[in-house]
Short mmCIF file of C-alpha atoms and ligand atoms in Angstrom, two decimals:
data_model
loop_
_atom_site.label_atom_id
_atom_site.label_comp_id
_atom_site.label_asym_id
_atom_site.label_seq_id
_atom_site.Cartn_x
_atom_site.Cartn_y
_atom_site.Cartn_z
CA UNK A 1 0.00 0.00 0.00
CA UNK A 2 1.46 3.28 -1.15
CA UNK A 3 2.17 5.76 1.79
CA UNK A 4 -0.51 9.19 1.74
CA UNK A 5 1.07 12.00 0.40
CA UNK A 6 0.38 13.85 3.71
CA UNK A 7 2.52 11.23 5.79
CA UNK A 8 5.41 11.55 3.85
CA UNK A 9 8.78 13.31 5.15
CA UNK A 10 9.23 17.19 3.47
CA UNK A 11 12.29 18.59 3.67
CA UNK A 12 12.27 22.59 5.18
CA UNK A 13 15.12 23.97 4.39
CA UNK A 14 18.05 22.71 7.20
CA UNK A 15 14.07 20.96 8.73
CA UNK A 16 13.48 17.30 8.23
CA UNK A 17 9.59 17.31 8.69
CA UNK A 18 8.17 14.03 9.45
CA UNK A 19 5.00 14.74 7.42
CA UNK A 20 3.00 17.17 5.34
CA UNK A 21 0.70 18.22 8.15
CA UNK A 22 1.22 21.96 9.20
CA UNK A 23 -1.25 22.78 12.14
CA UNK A 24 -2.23 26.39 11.17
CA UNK A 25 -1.82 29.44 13.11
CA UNK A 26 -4.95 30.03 15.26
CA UNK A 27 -5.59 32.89 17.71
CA UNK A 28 -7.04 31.63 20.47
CA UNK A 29 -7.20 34.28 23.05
CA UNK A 30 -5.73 32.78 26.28
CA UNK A 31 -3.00 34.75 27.31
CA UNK A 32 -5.52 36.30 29.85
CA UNK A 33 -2.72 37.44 32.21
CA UNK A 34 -1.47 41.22 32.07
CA UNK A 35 1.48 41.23 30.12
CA UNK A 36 0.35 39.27 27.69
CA UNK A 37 2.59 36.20 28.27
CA UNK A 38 2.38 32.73 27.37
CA UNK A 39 1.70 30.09 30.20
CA UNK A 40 2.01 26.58 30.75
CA UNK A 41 -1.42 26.47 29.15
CA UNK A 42 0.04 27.56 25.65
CA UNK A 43 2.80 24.63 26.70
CA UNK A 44 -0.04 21.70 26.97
CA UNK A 45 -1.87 22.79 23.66
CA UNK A 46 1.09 22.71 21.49
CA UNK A 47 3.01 19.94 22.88
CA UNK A 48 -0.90 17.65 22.39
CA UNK A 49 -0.85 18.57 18.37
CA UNK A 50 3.22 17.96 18.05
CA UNK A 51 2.64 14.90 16.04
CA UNK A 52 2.19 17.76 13.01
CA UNK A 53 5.36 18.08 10.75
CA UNK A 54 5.02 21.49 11.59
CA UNK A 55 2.84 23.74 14.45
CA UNK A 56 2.74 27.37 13.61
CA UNK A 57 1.32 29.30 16.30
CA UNK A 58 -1.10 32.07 16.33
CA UNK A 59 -0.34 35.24 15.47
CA UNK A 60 1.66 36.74 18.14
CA UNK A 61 1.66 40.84 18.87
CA UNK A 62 5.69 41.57 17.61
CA UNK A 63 4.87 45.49 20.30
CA UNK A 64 2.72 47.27 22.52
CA UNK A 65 0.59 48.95 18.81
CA UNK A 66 0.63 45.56 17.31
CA UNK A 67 -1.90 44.08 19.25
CA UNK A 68 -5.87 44.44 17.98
CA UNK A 69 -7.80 41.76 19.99
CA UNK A 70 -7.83 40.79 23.56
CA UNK A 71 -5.51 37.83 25.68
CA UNK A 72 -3.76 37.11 22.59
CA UNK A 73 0.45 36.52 23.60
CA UNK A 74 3.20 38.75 22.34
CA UNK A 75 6.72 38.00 21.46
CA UNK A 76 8.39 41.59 22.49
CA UNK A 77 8.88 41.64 26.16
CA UNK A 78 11.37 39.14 27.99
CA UNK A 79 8.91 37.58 30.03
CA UNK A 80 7.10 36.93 27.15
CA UNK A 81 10.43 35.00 25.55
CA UNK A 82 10.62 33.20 29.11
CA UNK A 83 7.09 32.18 28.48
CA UNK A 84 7.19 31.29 25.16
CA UNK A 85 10.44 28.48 26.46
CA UNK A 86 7.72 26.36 27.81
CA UNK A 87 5.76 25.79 24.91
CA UNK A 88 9.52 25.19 22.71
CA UNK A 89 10.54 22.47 24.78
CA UNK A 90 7.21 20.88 25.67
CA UNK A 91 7.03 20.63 21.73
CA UNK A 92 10.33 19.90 21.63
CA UNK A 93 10.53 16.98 24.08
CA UNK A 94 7.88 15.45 22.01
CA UNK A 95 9.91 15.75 18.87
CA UNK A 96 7.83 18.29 17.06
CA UNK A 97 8.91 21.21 14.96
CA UNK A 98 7.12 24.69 16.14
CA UNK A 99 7.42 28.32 14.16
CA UNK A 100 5.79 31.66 16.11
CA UNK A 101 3.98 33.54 13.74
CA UNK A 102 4.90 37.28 13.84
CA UNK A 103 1.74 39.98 13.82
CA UNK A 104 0.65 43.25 13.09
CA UNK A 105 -2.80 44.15 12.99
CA UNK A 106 -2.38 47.02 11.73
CA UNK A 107 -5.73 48.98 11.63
CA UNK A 108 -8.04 46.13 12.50
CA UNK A 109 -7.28 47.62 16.12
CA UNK A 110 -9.07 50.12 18.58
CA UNK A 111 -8.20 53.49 20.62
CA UNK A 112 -9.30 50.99 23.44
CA UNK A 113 -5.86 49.12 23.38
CA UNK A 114 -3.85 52.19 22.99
CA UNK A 115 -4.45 54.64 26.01
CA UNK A 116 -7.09 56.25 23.52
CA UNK A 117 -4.27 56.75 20.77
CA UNK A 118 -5.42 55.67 16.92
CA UNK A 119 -4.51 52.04 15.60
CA UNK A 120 -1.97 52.74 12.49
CA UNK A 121 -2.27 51.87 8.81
CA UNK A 122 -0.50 52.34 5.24
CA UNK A 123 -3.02 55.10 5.03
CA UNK A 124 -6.18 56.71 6.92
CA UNK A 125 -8.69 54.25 5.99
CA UNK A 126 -11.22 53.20 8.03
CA UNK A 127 -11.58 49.28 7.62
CA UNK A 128 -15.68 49.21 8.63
CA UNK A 129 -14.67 46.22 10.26
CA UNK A 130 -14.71 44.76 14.43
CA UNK A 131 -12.09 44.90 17.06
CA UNK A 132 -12.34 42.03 20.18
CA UNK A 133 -11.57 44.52 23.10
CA UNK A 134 -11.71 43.89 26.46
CA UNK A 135 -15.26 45.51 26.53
CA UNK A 136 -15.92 42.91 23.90
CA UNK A 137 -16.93 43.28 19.94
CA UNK A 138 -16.53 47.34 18.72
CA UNK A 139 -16.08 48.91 15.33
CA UNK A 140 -13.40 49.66 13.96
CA UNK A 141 -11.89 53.58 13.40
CA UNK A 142 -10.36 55.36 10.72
CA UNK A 143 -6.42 54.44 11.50
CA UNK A 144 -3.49 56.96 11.43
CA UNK A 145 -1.52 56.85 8.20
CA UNK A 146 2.25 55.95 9.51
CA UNK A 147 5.10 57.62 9.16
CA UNK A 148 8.09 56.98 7.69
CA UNK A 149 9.60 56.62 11.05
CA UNK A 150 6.91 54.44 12.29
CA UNK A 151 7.28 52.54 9.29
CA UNK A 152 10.94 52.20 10.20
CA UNK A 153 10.33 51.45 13.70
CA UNK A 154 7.45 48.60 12.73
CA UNK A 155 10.25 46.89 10.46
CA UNK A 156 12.52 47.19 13.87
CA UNK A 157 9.67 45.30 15.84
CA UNK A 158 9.79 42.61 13.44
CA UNK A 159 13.35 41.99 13.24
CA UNK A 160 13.40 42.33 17.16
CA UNK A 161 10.49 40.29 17.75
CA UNK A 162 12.38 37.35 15.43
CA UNK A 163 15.42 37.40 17.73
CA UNK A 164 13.02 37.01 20.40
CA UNK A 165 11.48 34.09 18.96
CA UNK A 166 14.96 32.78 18.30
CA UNK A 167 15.81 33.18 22.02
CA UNK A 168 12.34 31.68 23.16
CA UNK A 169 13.40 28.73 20.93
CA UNK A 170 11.25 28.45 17.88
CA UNK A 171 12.57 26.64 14.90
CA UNK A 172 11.52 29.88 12.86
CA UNK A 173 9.00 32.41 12.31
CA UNK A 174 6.04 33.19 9.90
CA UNK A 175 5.55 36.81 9.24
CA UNK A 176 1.76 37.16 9.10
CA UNK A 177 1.34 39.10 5.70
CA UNK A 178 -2.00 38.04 5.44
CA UNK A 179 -5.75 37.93 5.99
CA UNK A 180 -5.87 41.91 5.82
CA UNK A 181 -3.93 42.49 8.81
CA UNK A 182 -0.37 45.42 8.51
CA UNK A 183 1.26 44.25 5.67
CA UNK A 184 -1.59 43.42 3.38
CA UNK A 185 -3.20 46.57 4.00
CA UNK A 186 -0.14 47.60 2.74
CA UNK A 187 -0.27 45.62 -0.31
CA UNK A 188 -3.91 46.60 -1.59
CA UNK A 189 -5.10 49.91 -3.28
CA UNK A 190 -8.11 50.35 -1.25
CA UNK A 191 -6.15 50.50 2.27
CA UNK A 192 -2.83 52.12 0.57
CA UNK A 193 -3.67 55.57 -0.58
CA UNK A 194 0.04 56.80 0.08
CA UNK A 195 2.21 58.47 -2.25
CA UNK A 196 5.43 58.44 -1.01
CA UNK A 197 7.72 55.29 -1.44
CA UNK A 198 5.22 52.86 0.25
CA UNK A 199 2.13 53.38 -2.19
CA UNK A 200 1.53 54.10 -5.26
CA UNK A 201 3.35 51.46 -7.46
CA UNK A 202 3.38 47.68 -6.92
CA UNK A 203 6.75 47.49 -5.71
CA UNK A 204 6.22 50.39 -3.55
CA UNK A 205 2.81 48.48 -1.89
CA UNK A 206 5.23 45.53 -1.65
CA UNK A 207 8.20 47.56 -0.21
CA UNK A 208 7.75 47.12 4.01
CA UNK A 209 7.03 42.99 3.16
CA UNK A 210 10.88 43.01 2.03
CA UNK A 211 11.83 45.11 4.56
CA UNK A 212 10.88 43.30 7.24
CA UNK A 213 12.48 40.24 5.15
CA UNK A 214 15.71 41.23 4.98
CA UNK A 215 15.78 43.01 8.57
CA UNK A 216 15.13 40.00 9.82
CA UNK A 217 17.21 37.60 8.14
CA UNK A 218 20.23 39.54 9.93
CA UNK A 219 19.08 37.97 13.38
CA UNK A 220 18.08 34.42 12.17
CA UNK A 221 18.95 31.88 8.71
CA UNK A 222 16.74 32.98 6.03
CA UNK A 223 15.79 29.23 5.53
CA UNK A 224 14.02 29.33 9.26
CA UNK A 225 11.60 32.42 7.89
CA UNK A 226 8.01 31.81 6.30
CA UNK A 227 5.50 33.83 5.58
CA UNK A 228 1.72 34.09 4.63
CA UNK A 229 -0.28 35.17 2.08
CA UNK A 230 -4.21 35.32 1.00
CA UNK A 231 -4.55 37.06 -2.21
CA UNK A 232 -7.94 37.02 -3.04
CA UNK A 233 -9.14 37.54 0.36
CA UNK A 234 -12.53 40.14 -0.12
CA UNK A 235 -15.20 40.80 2.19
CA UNK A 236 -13.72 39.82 5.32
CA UNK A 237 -11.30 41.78 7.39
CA UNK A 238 -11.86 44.95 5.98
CA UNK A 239 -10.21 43.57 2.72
CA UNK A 240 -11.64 44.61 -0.81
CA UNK A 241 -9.35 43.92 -3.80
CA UNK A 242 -9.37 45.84 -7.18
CA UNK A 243 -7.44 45.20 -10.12
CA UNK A 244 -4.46 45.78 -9.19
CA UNK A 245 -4.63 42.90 -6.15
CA UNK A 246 -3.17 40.10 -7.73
CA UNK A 247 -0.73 41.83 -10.00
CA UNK A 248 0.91 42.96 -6.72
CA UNK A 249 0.75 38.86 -5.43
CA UNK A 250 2.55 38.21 -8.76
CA UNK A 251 5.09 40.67 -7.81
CA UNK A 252 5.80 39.43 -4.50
CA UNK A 253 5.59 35.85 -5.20
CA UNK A 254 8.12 36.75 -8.41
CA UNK A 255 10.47 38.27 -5.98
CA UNK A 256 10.45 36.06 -2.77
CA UNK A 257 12.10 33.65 -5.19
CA UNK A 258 14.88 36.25 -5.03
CA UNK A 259 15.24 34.32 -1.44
CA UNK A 260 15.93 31.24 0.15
CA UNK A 261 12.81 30.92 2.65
CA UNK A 262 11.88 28.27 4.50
CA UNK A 263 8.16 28.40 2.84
CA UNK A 264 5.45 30.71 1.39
CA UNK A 265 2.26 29.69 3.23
CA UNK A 266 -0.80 30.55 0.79
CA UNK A 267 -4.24 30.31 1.19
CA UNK A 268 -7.26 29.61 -1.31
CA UNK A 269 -9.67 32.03 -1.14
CA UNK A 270 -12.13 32.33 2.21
CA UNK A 271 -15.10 33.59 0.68
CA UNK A 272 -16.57 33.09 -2.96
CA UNK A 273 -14.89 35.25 -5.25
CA UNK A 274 -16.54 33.96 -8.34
CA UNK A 275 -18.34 37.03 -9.21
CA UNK A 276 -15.29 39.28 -9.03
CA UNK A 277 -13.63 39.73 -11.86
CA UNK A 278 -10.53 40.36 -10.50
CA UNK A 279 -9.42 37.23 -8.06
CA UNK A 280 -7.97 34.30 -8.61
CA UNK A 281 -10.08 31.74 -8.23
CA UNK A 282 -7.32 29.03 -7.86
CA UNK A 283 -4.41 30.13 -6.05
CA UNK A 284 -2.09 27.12 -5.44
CA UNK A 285 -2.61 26.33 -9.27
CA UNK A 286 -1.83 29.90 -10.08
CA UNK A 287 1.68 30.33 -7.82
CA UNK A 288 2.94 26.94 -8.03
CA UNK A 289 4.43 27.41 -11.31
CA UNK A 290 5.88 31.11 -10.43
CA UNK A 291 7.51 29.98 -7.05
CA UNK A 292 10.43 28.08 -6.80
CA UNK A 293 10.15 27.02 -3.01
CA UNK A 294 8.54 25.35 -0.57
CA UNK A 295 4.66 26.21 -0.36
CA UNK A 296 2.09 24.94 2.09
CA UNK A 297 -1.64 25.55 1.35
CA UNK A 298 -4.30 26.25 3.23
CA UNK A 299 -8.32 26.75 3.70
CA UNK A 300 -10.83 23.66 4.09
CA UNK A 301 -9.03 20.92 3.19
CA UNK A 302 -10.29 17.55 4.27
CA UNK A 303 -7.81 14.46 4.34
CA UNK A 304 -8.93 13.46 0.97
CA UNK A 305 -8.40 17.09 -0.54
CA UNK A 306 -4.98 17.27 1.15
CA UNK A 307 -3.67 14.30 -0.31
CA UNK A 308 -4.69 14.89 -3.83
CA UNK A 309 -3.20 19.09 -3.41
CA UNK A 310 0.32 17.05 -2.73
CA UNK A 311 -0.08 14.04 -5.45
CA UNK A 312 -0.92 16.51 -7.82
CA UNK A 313 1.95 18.61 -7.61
CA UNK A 314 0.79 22.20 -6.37
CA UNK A 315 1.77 22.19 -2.80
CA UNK A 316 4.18 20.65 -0.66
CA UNK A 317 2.41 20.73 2.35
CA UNK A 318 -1.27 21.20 4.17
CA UNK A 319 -2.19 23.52 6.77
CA UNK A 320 -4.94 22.75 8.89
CA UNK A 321 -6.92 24.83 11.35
CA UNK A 322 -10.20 23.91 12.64
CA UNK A 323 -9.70 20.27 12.73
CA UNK A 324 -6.31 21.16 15.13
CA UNK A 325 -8.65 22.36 16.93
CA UNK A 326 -10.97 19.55 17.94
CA UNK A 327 -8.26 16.44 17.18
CA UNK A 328 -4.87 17.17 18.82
CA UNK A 329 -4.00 13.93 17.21
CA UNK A 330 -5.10 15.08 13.86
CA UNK A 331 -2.02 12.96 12.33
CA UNK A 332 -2.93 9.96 14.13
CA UNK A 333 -6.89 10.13 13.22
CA UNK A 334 -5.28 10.53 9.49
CA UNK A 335 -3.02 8.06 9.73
CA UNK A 336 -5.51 5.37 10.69
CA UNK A 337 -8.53 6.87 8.53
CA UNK A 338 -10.28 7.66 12.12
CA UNK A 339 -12.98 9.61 12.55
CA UNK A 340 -12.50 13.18 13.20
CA UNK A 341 -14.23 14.63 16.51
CA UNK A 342 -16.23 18.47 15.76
CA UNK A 343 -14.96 21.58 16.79
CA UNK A 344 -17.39 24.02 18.99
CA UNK A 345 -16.62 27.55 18.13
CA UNK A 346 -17.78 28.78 20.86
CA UNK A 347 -14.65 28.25 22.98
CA UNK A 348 -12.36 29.25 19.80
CA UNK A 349 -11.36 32.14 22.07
CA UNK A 350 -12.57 31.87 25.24
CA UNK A 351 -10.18 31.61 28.61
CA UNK A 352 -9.34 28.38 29.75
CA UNK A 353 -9.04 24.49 29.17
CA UNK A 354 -12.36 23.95 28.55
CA UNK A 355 -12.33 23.94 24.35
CA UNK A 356 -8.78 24.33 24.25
CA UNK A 357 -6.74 21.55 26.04
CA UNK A 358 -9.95 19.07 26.94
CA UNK A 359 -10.23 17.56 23.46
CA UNK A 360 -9.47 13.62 23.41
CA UNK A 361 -6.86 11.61 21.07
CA UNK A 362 -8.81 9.32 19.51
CA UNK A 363 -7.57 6.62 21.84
CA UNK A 364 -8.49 8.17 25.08
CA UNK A 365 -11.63 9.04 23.48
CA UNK A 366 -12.31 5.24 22.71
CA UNK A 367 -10.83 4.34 26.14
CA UNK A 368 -13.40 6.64 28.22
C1 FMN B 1 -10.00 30.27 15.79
C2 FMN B 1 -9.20 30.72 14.60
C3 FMN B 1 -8.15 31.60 14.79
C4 FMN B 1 -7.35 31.98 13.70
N1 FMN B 1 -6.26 32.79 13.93
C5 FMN B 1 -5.36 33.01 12.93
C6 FMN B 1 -4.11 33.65 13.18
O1 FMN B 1 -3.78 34.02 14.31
N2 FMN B 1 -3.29 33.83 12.13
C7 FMN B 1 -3.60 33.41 10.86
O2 FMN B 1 -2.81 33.60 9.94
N3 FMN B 1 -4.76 32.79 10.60
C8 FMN B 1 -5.63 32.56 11.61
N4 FMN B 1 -6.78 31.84 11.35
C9 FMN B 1 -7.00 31.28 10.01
C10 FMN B 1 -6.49 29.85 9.96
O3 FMN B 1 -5.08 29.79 10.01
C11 FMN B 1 -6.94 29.15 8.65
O4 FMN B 1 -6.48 29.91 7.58
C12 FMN B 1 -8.45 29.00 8.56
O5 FMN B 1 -8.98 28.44 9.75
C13 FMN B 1 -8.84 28.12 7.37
O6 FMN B 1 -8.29 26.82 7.52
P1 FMN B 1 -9.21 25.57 7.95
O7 FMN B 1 -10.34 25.52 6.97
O8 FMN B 1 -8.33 24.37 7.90
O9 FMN B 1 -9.73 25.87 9.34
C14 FMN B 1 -7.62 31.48 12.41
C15 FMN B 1 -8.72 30.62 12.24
C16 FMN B 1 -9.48 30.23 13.31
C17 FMN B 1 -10.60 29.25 13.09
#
């Protein structure tokens, strides 16, 4: 019997991976202390779903103006790195691979997390979207268009937050350039207004993604640095594309093969974006001929869907979220065609065990 194309070995760079399973990065809100910082809770969650080849964790604040929802961890302050140990070598100890992914939210923030100061953004654009304070769901404002210092300083967080990560012990980071969060806002004409040397053109849209890139490839190998991207993401997270969208994915994509990165994580599009005329319907099938590296694909994919994405050549790996959630021993369940348990969303980001840590292997389950 021929092995699944999910269970085989994939080579990351200086990485052996033992398979093709990435568990995708997933906020889930329970870093409910004050600064922010990771806990042995964080520790028992990652180290249950280390049988992945690879665990990305949710997006993690890289400073203080980063941050746009509430009890999610950070990756700037030193108890945060001293926090951030336990989860590395509970993962560790259990032979798993684990990358922090880096984030700015950018605009889809609120006054509320900044002593009343505005969330910032390539440009003053209100994203009509929601912010998860601590006083629960609230709209969104119109952002503050950074300057170039801020700009500078944001590119500083990154490469800062990277070394952090290094120090915590991560195997290597994921810049979160996606899902209309800092960078992407960047990237798309309706959020980037600016005319200076960050708007305008494509490469100028693209210019703070390669920024970042290079500032933090002086702290850490280039082949330990990953990074996502959703190009035809519309309608959700204050994200509307217009025709110049996916030109400015083909320019990036182009250019990242200028580098030697661990992976570009991609994701198909969330909502249905047949009736635009302007997205790409298919996006693995679109990039996997234009970049030369690694790529791991993502958005509803079942078993069945995952293996075929590999066998048929346009990914090398499969990220999953929502079924991390519910089966820590997602590999297992795949591994011996198990059934897979459901995920409730209402504890996707709630404090606690209860929705986070309580979910069965499928052998405890059976043994109960
Ligand atoms: C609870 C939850 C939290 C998420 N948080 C993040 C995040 O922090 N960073 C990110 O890039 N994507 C995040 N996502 C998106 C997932 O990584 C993934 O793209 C999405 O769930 C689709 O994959 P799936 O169909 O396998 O669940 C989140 C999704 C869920 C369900």
């Amino acid at each position: 019997m021929s092995i699944q194309p999910l269970l085989e070995k994939l080579q990351l760079g200086d990485l052996e991976l033992k398979n093709r399973i990435v568990m995708a990065p997933m906020t889930r809100n329970r870093a409910d202390n004050p600064g922010n910082i990771p806990t042995e809770i964080q520790a028992t969650y990652y180290s249950q779903r280390a049988s992945a080849g690879l665990l990305i964790t949710e997006g993690s604040q890289v400073s203080k103006i980063a941050v746009g929802y509430i009890n999610t961890p950070g990756i700037y302050s030193q108890e945060q790195v001293e926090g951030w140990k336990k989860t590395t070598e509970a993962v560790h100890e259990k032979g798993g691979v684990i990358f922090i992914q880096l984030w700015h939210v950018g605009r889809m923030s609120h006054p509320d997390f900044h002593n009343g100061n505005l969330p910032l953004s390539a440009s003053a654009i209100n994203p009509h979207s929601k912010s998860y304070t601590p006083e629960g769901f609230k709209e969104t404002v119109t952002p503050k268009a950074m300057t170039l210092e801020e700009i500078k300083q944001t590119v500083l967080d990154f490469k800062n937050a990277a070394k952090n990560a290094m120090d915590a012990g991560f195997d290597g980071v994921e810049i979160h350039s996606s899902n209309g969060y800092l960078f992407h806002q960047f990237f798309n004409g309706t959020s980037n207004v600016r005319t200076d040397q960050y708007g305008g053109t494509i490469e100028n849209k693209a210019r703070i993604l390669f920024e970042v890139i290079d500032a933090i490839k002086e702290v850490m190998p280039e082949n330990r640095i990953g990074l996502r991207l959703n190009p035809s993401l519309n309608g959700v997270f204050g994200m509307t594309m217009d025709e110049e969208t996916i030109p400015t994915f083909d320019y990036i994509i182009n250019k990242l093969n200028e580098y030697d990165l661990a992976y570009m994580h991609l994701s198909e599009p969330f909502t249905d974006v047949s009736s635009i005329p302007y997205a790409e319907k298919e996006i693995a099938k679109r990039y996997r001929p234009i970049y030369k590296g690694t790529i791991i694909i993502n958005s509803a994919f079942d078993q069945a869907k995952g293996n075929q994405v590999i066998k048929d050549g346009f990914a090398d790996a499969v990220a999953f979220g929502k079924p991390f959630i519910s089966n820590p021993d997602l590999v297992e369940r795949f591994e011996n065609h198990d059934p897979l348990a459901e995920y409730d969303t209402a504890t996707f980001y709630t404090p606690g065990e209860k929705g986070y840590t309580d979910y069965p292997s499928y052998q405890e389950q059976e043994h109960v």
